Tab-separated table of C-alpha atoms in Angstrom:
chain	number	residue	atom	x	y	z
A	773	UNK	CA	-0.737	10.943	19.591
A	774	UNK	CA	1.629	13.287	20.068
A	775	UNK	CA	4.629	10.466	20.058
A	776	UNK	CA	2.998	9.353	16.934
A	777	UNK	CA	3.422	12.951	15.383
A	778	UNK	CA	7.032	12.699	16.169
A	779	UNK	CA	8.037	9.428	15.138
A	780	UNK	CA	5.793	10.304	11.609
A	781	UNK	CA	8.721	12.860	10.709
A	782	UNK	CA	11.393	10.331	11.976
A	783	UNK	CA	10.822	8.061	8.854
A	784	UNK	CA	12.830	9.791	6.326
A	785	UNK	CA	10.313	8.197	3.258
A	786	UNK	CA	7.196	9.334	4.982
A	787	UNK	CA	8.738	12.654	5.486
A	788	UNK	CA	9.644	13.200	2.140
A	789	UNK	CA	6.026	12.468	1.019
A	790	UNK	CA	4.490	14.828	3.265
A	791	UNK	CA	6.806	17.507	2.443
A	792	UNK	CA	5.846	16.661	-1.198
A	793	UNK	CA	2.283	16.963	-0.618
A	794	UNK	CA	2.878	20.126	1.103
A	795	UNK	CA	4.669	21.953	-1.275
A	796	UNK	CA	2.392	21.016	-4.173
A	797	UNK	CA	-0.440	22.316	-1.938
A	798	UNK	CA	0.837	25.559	-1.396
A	799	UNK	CA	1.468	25.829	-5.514
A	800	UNK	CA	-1.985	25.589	-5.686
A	801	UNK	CA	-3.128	28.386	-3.275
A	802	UNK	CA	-0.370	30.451	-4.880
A	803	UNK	CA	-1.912	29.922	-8.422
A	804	UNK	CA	-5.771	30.520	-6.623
A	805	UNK	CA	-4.789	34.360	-5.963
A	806	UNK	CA	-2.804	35.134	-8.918
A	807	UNK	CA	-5.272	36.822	-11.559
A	808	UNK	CA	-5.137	36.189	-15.143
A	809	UNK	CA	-4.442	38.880	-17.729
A	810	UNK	CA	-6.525	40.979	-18.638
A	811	UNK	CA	-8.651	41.551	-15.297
A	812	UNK	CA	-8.264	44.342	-13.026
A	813	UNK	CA	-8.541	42.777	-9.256
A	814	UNK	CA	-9.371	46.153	-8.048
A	815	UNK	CA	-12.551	46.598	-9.594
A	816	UNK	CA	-13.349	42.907	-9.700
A	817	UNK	CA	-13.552	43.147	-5.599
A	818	UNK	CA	-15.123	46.359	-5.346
A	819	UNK	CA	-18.297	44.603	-8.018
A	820	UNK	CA	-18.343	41.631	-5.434
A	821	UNK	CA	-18.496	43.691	-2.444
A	822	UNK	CA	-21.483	46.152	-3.784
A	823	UNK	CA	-23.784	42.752	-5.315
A	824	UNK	CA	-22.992	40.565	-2.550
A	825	UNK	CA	-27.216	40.290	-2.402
A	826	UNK	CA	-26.929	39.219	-6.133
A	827	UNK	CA	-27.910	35.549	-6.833
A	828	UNK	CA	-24.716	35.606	-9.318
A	829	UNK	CA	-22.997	36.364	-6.083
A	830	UNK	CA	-24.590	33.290	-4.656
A	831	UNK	CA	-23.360	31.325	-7.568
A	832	UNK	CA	-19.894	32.872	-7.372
A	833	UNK	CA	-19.975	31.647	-3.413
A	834	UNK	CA	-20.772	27.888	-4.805
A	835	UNK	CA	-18.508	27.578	-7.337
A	836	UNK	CA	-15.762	29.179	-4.788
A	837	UNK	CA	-16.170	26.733	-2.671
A	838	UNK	CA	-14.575	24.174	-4.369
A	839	UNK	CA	-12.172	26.303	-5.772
A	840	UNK	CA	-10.756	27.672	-2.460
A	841	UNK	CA	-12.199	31.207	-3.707
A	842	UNK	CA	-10.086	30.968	-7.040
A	843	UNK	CA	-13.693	31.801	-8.942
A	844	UNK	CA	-14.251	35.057	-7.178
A	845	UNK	CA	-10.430	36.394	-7.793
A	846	UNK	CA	-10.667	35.173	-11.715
A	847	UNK	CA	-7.422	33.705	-11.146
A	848	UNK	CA	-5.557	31.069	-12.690
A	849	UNK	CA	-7.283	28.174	-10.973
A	850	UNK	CA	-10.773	29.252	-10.900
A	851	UNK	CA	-11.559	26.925	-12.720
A	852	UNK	CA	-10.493	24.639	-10.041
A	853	UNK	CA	-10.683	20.457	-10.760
A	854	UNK	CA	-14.482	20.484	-11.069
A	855	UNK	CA	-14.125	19.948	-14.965
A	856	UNK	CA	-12.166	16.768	-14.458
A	857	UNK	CA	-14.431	15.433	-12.121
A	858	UNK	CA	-17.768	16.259	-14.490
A	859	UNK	CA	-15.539	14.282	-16.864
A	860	UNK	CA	-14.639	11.622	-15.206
A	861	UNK	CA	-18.413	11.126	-14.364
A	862	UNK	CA	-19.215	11.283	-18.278
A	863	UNK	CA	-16.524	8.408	-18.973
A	864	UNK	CA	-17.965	6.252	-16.314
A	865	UNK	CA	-21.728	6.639	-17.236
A	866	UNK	CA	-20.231	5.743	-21.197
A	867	UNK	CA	-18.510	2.908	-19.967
A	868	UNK	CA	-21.835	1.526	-18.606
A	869	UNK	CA	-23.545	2.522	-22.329
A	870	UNK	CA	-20.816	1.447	-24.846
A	871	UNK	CA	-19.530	-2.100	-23.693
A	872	UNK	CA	-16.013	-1.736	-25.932
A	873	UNK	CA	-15.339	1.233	-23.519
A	874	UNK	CA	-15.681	-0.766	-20.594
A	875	UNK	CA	-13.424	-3.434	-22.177
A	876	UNK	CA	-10.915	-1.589	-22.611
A	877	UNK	CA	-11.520	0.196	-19.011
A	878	UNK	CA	-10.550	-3.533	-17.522
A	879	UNK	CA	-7.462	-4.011	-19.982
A	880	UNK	CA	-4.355	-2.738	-17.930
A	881	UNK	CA	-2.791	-0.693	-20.985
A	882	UNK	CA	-6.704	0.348	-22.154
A	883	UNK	CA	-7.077	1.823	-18.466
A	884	UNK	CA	-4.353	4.559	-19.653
A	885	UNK	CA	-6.211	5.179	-22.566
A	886	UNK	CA	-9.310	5.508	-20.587
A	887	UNK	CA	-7.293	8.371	-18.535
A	888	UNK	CA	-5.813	9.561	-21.502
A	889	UNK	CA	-9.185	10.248	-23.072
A	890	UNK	CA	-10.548	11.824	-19.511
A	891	UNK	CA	-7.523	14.434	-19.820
A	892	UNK	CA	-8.914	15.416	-23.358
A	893	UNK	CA	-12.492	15.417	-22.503
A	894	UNK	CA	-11.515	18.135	-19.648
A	895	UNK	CA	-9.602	19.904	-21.986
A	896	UNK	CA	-12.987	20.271	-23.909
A	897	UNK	CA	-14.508	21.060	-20.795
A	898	UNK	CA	-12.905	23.860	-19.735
A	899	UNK	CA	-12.620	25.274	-22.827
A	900	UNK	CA	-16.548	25.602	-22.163
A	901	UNK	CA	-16.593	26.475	-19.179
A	902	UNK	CA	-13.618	29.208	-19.557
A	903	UNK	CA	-15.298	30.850	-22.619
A	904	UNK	CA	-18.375	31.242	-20.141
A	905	UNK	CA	-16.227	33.073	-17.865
A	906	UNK	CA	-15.031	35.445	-20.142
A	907	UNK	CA	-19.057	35.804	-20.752
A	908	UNK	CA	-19.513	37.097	-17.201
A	909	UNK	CA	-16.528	39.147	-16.913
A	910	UNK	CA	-17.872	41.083	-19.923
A	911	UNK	CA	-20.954	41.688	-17.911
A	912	UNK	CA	-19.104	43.518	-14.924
A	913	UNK	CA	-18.136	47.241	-15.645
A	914	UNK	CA	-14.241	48.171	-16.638
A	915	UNK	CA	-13.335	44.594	-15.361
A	916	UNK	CA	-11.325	44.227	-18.549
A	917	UNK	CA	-8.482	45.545	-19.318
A	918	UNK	CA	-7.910	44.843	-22.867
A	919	UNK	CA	-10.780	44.331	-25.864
A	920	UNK	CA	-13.070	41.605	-25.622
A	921	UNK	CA	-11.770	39.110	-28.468
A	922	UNK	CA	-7.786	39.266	-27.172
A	923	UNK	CA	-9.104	38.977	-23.538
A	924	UNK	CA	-11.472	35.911	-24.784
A	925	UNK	CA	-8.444	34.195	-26.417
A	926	UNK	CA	-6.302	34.818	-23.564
A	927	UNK	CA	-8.596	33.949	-20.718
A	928	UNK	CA	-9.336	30.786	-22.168
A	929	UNK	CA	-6.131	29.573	-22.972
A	930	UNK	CA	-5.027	30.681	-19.562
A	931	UNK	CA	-7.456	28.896	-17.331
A	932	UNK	CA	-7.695	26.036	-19.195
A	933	UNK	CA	-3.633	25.588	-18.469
A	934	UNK	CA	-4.373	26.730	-15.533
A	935	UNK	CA	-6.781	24.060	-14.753
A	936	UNK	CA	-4.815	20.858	-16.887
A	937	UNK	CA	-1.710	22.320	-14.331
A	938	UNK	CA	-4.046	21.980	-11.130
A	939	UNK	CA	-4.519	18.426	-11.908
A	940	UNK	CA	-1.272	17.489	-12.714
A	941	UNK	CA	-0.580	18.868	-9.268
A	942	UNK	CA	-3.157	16.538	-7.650
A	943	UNK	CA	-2.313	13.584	-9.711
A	944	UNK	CA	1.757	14.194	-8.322
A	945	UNK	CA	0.251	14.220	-4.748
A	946	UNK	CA	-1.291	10.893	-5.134
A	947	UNK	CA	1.760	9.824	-6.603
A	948	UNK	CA	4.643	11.504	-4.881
A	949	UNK	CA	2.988	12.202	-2.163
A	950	UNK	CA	0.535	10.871	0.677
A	951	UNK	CA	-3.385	10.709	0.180
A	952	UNK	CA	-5.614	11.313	-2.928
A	953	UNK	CA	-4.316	14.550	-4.851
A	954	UNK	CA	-7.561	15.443	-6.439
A	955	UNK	CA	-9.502	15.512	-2.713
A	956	UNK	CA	-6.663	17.032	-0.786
A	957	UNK	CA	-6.829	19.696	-3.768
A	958	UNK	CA	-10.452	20.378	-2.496
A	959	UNK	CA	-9.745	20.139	0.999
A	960	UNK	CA	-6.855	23.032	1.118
A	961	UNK	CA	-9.187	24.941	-1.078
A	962	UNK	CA	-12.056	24.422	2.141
A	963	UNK	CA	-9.387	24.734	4.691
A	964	UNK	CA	-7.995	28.215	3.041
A	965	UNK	CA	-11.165	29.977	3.152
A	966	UNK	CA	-11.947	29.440	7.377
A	967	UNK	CA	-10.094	32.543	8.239
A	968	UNK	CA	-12.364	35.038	5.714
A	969	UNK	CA	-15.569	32.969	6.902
A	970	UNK	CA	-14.524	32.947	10.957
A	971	UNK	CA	-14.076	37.178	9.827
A	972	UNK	CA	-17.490	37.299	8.165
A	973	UNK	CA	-19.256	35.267	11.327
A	974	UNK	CA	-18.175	37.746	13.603
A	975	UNK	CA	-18.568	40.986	11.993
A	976	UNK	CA	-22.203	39.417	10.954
A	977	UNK	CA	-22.796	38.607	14.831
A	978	UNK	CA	-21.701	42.592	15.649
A	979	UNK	CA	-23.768	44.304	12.897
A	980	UNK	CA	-26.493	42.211	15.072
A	981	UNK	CA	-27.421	40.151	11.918
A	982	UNK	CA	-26.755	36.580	13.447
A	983	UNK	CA	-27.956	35.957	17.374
A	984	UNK	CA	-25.182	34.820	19.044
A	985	UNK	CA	-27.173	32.426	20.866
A	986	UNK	CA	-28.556	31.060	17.708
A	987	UNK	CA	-24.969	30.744	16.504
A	988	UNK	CA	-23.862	28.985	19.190
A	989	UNK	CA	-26.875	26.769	18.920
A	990	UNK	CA	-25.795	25.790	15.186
A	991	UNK	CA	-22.516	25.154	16.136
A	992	UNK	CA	-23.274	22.638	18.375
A	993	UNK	CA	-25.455	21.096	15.792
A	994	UNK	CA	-21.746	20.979	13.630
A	995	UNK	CA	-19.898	19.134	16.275
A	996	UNK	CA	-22.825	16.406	16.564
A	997	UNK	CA	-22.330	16.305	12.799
A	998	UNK	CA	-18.863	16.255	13.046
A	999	UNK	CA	-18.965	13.123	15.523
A	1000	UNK	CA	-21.465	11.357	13.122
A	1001	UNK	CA	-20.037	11.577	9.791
A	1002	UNK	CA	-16.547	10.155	12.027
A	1003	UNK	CA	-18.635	7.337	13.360
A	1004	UNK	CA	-20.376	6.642	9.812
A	1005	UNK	CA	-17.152	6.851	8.111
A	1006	UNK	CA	-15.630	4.016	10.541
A	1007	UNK	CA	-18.740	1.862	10.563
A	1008	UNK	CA	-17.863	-1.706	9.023
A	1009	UNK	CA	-19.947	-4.630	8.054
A	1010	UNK	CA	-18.099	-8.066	8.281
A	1011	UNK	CA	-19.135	-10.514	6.077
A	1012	UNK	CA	-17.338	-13.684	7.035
A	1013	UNK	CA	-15.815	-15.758	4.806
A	1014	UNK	CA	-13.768	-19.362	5.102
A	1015	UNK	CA	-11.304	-20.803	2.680
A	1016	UNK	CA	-10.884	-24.389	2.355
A	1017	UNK	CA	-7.757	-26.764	2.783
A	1018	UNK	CA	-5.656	-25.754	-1.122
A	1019	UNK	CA	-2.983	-27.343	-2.837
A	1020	UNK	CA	-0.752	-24.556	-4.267
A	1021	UNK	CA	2.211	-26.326	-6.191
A	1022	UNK	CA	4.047	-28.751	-3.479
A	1023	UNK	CA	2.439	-26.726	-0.780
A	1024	UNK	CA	-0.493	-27.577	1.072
A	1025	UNK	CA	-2.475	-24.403	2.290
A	1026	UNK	CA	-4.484	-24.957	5.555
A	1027	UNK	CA	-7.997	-23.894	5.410
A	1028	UNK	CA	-8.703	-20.181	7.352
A	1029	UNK	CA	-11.082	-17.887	7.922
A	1030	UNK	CA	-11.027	-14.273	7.064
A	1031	UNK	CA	-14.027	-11.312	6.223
A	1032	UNK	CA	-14.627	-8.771	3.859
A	1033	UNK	CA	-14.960	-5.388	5.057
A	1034	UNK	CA	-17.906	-3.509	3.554
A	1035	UNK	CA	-18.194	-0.030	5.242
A	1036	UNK	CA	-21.530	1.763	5.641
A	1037	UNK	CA	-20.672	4.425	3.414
A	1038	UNK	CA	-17.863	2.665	1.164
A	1039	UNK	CA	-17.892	5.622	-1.709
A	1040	UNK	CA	-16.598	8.148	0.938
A	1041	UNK	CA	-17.087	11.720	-0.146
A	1042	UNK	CA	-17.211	11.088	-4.031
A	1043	UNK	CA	-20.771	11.165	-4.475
A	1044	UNK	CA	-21.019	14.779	-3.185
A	1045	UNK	CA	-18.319	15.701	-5.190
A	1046	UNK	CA	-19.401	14.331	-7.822
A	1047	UNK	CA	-23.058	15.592	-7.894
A	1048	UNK	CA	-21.727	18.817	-7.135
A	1049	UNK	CA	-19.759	19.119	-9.856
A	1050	UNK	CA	-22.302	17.702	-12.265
A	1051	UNK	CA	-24.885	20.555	-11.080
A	1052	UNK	CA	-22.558	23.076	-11.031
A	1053	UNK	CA	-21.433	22.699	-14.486
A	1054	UNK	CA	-25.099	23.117	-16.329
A	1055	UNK	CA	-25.867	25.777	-13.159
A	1056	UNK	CA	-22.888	27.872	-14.281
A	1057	UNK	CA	-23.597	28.402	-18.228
A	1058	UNK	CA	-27.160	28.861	-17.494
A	1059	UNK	CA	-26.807	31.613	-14.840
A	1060	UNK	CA	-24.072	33.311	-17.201
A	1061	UNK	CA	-25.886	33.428	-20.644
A	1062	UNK	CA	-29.095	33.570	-19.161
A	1063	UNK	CA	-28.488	37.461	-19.589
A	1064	UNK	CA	-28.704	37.019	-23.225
A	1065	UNK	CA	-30.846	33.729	-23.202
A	1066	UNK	CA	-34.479	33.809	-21.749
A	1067	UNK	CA	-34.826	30.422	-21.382
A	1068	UNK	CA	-31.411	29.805	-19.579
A	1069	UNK	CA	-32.318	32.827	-17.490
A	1070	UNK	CA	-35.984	30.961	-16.581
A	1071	UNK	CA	-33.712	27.799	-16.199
A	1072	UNK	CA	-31.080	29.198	-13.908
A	1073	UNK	CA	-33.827	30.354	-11.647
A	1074	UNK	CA	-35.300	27.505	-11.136
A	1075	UNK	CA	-32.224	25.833	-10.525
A	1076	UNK	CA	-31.618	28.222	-7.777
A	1077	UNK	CA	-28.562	26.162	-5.332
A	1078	UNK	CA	-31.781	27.358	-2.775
A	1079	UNK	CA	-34.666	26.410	-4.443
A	1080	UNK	CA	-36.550	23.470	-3.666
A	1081	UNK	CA	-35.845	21.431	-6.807
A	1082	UNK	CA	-32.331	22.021	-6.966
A	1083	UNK	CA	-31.972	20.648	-3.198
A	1084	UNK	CA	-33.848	17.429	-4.472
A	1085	UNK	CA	-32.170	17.119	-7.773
A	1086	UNK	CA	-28.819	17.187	-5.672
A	1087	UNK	CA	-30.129	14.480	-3.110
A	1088	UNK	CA	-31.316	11.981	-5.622
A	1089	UNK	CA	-27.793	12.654	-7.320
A	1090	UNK	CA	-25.699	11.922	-4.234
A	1091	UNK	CA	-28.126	8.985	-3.445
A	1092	UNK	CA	-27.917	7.773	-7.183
A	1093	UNK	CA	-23.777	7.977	-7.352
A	1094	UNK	CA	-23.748	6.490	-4.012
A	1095	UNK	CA	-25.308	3.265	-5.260
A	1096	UNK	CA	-22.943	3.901	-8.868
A	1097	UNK	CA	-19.777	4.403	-7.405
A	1098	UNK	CA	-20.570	1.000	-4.456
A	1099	UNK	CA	-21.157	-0.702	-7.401
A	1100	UNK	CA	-18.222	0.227	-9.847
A	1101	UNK	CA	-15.628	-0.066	-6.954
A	1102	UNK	CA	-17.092	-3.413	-5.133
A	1103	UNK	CA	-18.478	-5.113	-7.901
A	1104	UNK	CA	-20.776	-8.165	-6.226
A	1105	UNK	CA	-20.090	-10.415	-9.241
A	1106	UNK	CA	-16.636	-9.843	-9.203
A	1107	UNK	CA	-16.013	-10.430	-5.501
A	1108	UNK	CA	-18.458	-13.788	-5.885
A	1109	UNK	CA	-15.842	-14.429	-8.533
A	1110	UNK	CA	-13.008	-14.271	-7.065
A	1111	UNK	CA	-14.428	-16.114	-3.677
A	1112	UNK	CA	-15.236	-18.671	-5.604
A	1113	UNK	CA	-12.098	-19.575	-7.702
A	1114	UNK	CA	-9.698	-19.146	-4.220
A	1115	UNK	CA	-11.708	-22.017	-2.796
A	1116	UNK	CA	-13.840	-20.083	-0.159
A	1117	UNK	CA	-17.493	-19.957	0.789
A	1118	UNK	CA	-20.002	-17.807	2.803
A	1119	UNK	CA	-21.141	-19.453	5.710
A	1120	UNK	CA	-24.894	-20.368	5.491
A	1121	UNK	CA	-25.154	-18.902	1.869
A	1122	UNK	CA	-25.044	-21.444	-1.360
A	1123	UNK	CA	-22.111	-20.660	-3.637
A	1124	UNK	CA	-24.334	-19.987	-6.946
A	1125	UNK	CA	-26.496	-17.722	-4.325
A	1126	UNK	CA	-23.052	-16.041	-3.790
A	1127	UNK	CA	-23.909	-12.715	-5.976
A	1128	UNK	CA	-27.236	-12.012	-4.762
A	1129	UNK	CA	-26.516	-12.071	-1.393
A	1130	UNK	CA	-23.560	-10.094	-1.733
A	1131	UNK	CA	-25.731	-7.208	-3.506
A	1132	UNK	CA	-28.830	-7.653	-1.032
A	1133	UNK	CA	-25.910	-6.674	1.945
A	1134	UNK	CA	-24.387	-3.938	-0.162
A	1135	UNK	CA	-27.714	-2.358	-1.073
A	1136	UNK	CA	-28.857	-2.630	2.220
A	1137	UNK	CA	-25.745	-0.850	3.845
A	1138	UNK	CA	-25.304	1.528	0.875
A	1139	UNK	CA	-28.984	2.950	1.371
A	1140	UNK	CA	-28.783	4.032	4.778
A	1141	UNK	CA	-25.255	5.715	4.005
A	1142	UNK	CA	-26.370	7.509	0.943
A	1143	UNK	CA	-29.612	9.109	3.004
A	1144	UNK	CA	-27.266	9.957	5.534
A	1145	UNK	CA	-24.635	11.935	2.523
A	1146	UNK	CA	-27.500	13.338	1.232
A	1147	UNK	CA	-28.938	14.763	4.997
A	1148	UNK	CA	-25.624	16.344	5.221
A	1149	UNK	CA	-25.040	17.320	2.444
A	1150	UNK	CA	-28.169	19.804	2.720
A	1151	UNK	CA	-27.325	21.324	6.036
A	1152	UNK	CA	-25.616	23.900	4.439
A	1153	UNK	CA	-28.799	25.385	2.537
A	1154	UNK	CA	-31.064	24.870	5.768
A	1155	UNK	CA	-28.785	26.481	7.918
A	1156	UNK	CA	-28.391	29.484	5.165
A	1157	UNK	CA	-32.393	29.355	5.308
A	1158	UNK	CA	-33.152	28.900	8.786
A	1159	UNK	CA	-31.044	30.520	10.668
A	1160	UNK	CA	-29.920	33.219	8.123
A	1161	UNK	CA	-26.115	32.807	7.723
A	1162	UNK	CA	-24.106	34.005	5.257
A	1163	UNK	CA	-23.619	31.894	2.340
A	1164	UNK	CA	-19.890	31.805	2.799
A	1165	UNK	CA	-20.418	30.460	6.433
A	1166	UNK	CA	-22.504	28.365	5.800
A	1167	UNK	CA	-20.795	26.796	3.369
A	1168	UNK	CA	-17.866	26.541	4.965
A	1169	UNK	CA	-19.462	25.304	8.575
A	1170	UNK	CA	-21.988	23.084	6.649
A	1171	UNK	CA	-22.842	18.955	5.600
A	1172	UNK	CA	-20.445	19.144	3.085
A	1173	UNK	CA	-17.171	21.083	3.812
A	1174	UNK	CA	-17.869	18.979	6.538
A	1175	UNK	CA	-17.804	15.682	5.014
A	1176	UNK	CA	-15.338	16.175	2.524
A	1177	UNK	CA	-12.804	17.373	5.645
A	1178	UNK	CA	-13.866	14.518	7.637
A	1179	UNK	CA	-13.446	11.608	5.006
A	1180	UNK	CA	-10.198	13.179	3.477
A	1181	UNK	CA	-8.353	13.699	6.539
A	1182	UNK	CA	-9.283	10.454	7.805
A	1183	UNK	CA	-8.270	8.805	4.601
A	1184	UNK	CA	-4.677	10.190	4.754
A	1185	UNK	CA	-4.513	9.473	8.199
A	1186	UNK	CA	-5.153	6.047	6.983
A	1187	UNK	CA	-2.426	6.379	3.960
A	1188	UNK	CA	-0.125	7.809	6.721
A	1189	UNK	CA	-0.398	4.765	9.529
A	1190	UNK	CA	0.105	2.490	6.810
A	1191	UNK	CA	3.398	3.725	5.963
A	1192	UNK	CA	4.294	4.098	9.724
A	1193	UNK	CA	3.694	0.456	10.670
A	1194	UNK	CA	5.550	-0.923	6.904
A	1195	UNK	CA	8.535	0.751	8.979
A	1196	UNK	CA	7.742	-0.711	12.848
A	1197	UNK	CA	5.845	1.881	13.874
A	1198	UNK	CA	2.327	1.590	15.597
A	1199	UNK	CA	0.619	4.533	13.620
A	1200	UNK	CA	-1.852	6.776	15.454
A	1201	UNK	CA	-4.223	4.468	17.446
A	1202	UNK	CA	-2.044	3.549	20.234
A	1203	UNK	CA	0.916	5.793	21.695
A	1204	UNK	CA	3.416	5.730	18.923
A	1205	UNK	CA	6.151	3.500	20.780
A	1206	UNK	CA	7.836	1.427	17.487
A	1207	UNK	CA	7.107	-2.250	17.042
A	1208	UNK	CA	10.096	-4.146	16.463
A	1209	UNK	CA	13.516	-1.748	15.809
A	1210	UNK	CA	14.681	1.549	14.592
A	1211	UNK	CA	15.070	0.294	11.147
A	1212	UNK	CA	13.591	3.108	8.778
């Protein structure tokens, strides 16, 4: 491993990438702590501090969590890329509705046009979501600095930028740099925040809040979740398939036999991102003009990120974009297709049988993945309920910091090895020693 770490800043491409991905990171933590105008930080952390028993407060600890605590500093990204992501899950569910959308989705210049239309609809989106902010920082005494209808202007047009800029930034990454932008976004965000929650745990365990006994307990429980969500994310069902004798041109390809990977969980992390963001959205206007609304008030209430139907609304969600995602990125149809017209078959399985049974073994492997997401995903709440940790800890230490660390880092890793062994090198699951030559 630790030969592997070497040789990984050894190729100068790889390098470059991760120094790319880096310094794009760090833009984005800068841009998380710098307020914008009109807010006094001063009084904005002293209003925190005295309602931390608030259930705003517990809202503000939700929506910081995928912000890297951007939402409780009012800063430039505290918006974070949650409005993309509720977008992106709008376009999708209209490309299922209207069937010209989804025609134009599988056209290689209409896919840009699909993108360019998710940029806009986040625009709108944050526009929303921004003016709601301006909402609540109204509500908190000598926050603002300026009048209410310059500071509304300002703050909108502000974090909106602010927010279009943070996904530029993750859309570079994926480009430029190594993994998924968007993710590794949210995962420096999660990582950021461990310090402030590791200081919380312990001056929580010496005010004699937390038994340190019982905390020791729970973090045990992590570790075993830690080594699950690992062996879940590695878990791969083979499906074997063999390709008859082919005539391509002059040549004459010789039949083989291959499989097609389908992992137990093959949507990764995106359908907790995704139903988090789509909760938090609704969850977020509610709780802020429910102080002027009664029935957004009632509303918010119920939708309480502690209440009962909240934790079931967001299970059936992860479950539910589990099986949408699977679907969308592994269409059965399409992979029958495509089997079919390269010449190859499924042993024991009839070739106009080919889609159902590829759908019976995806449905079967994507249920048992999606329960497991949505198990995890909840140990944050029953942890915060149970044992009586602080929301930021429990956040942080819970399901789904968790599984979005887990399933991003090991997807990099992935990105990473790949780009080792195009360049001789044997990547991280052996001890680093190069293939073939030095050529990088």
């Amino acid at each position: 491993m630790a030969n592997s770490l070497v040789e990984m800043y050894r190729i100068k491409d790889l390098r470059k990438k991760i120094f790319i991905t880096l310094s794009l990171l760090i833009v984005s933590r800068i841009g998380a702590v710098i307020p914008i105008p009109g807010i006094d930080p001063e009084v904005l952390k002293l209003f925190f501090l005295s309602q931390s028993s608030d259930s705003n407060i517990g809202l503000t600890e939700y929506l910081n969590f995928f912000s890297g605590g951007a939402f409780s500093n009012f800063s430039l990204f505290m918006l974070g890329v949650m409005p993309y992501i509720s977008t992106q899950i709008i376009v999708q569910l209209l490309m299922l509705v209207i069937p010209s959308l989804k025609k134009l989705a599988q056209d290689p210049s209409g896919h840009k046009k699909i993108q360019q239309y998710t940029r806009y609809g986040t625009i709108v989106v944050c526009l929303i979501q921004s003016y709601v902010v301006t909402i609540y920082a109204n509500s908190i005494p000598g926050v603002m600095t300026m009048s209410t209808v310059p500071f509304t202007l300002v703050a909108m047009l502000t974090v909106t930028t602010g927010s279009m800029l943070l996904i530029w930034i993750g859309n570079k990454i994926t480009q430029w740099g190594i993994g998924n932008g968007i993710s590794l976004l949210i995962f420096a965000g999660i990582v950021a925040r461990f310090p402030e929650a590791v200081s919380v745990l312990f001056q929580s365990i010496s005010a004699g809040v937390l038994n340190p006994i019982v905390v020791l307990v729970v973090f045990v429980m992590f570790l075993v979740v830690v080594a699950l969500v690992v062996y879940e994310e590695q878990g791969v069902r083979k499906i074997p398939v063999n390709y008859a004798k082919r005539v391509v041109g002059r040549k004459m390809y010789g039949a083989q036999s291959t499989y097609i990977p389908i992992k137990v969980n093959p949507s990764g992390v995106i359908p907790v991102i995704f139903a988090s963001a789509l909760l938090s959205f609704p969850l977020q206007i509610a709780t802020t003009l429910g102080q002027e609304v009664r029935w957004l008030a009632a509303f918010a209430n119920w939708l309480n990120p502690q209440g009962a139907p909240y934790l079931i609304i967001y299970a059936l969600l992860i479950i539910g974009f589990a099986f949408f995602y699977t679907q969308v990125s592994m269409n059965p149809v399409e992979m029958a297709k495509q089997i079919r017209e390269n010449g190859g078959s499924v042993p024991g399985v009839r070739s106009e049988k080919l889609e159902e049974y590829l759908t019976k073994v995806l449905n079967r492997i994507v249920l048992p993945g999606s329960l497991f997401l949505a198990f995890i995903a909840l140990i944050p709440t029953l942890v915060q309920m149970f044992f009586n940790f602080p929301a930021s800890v429990a956040m942080l230490f819970g399901g789904t910091s968790l599984l979005i660390l887990v399933g991003v880092d090991l997807d990099t890793m992935r990105q990473i090895e790949g780009v080792m062994k195009m360049h001789h090198y044997d990547g991280f699951n052996v001890d680093g020693k190069k293939r073939k030559s030095k050529h990088i």
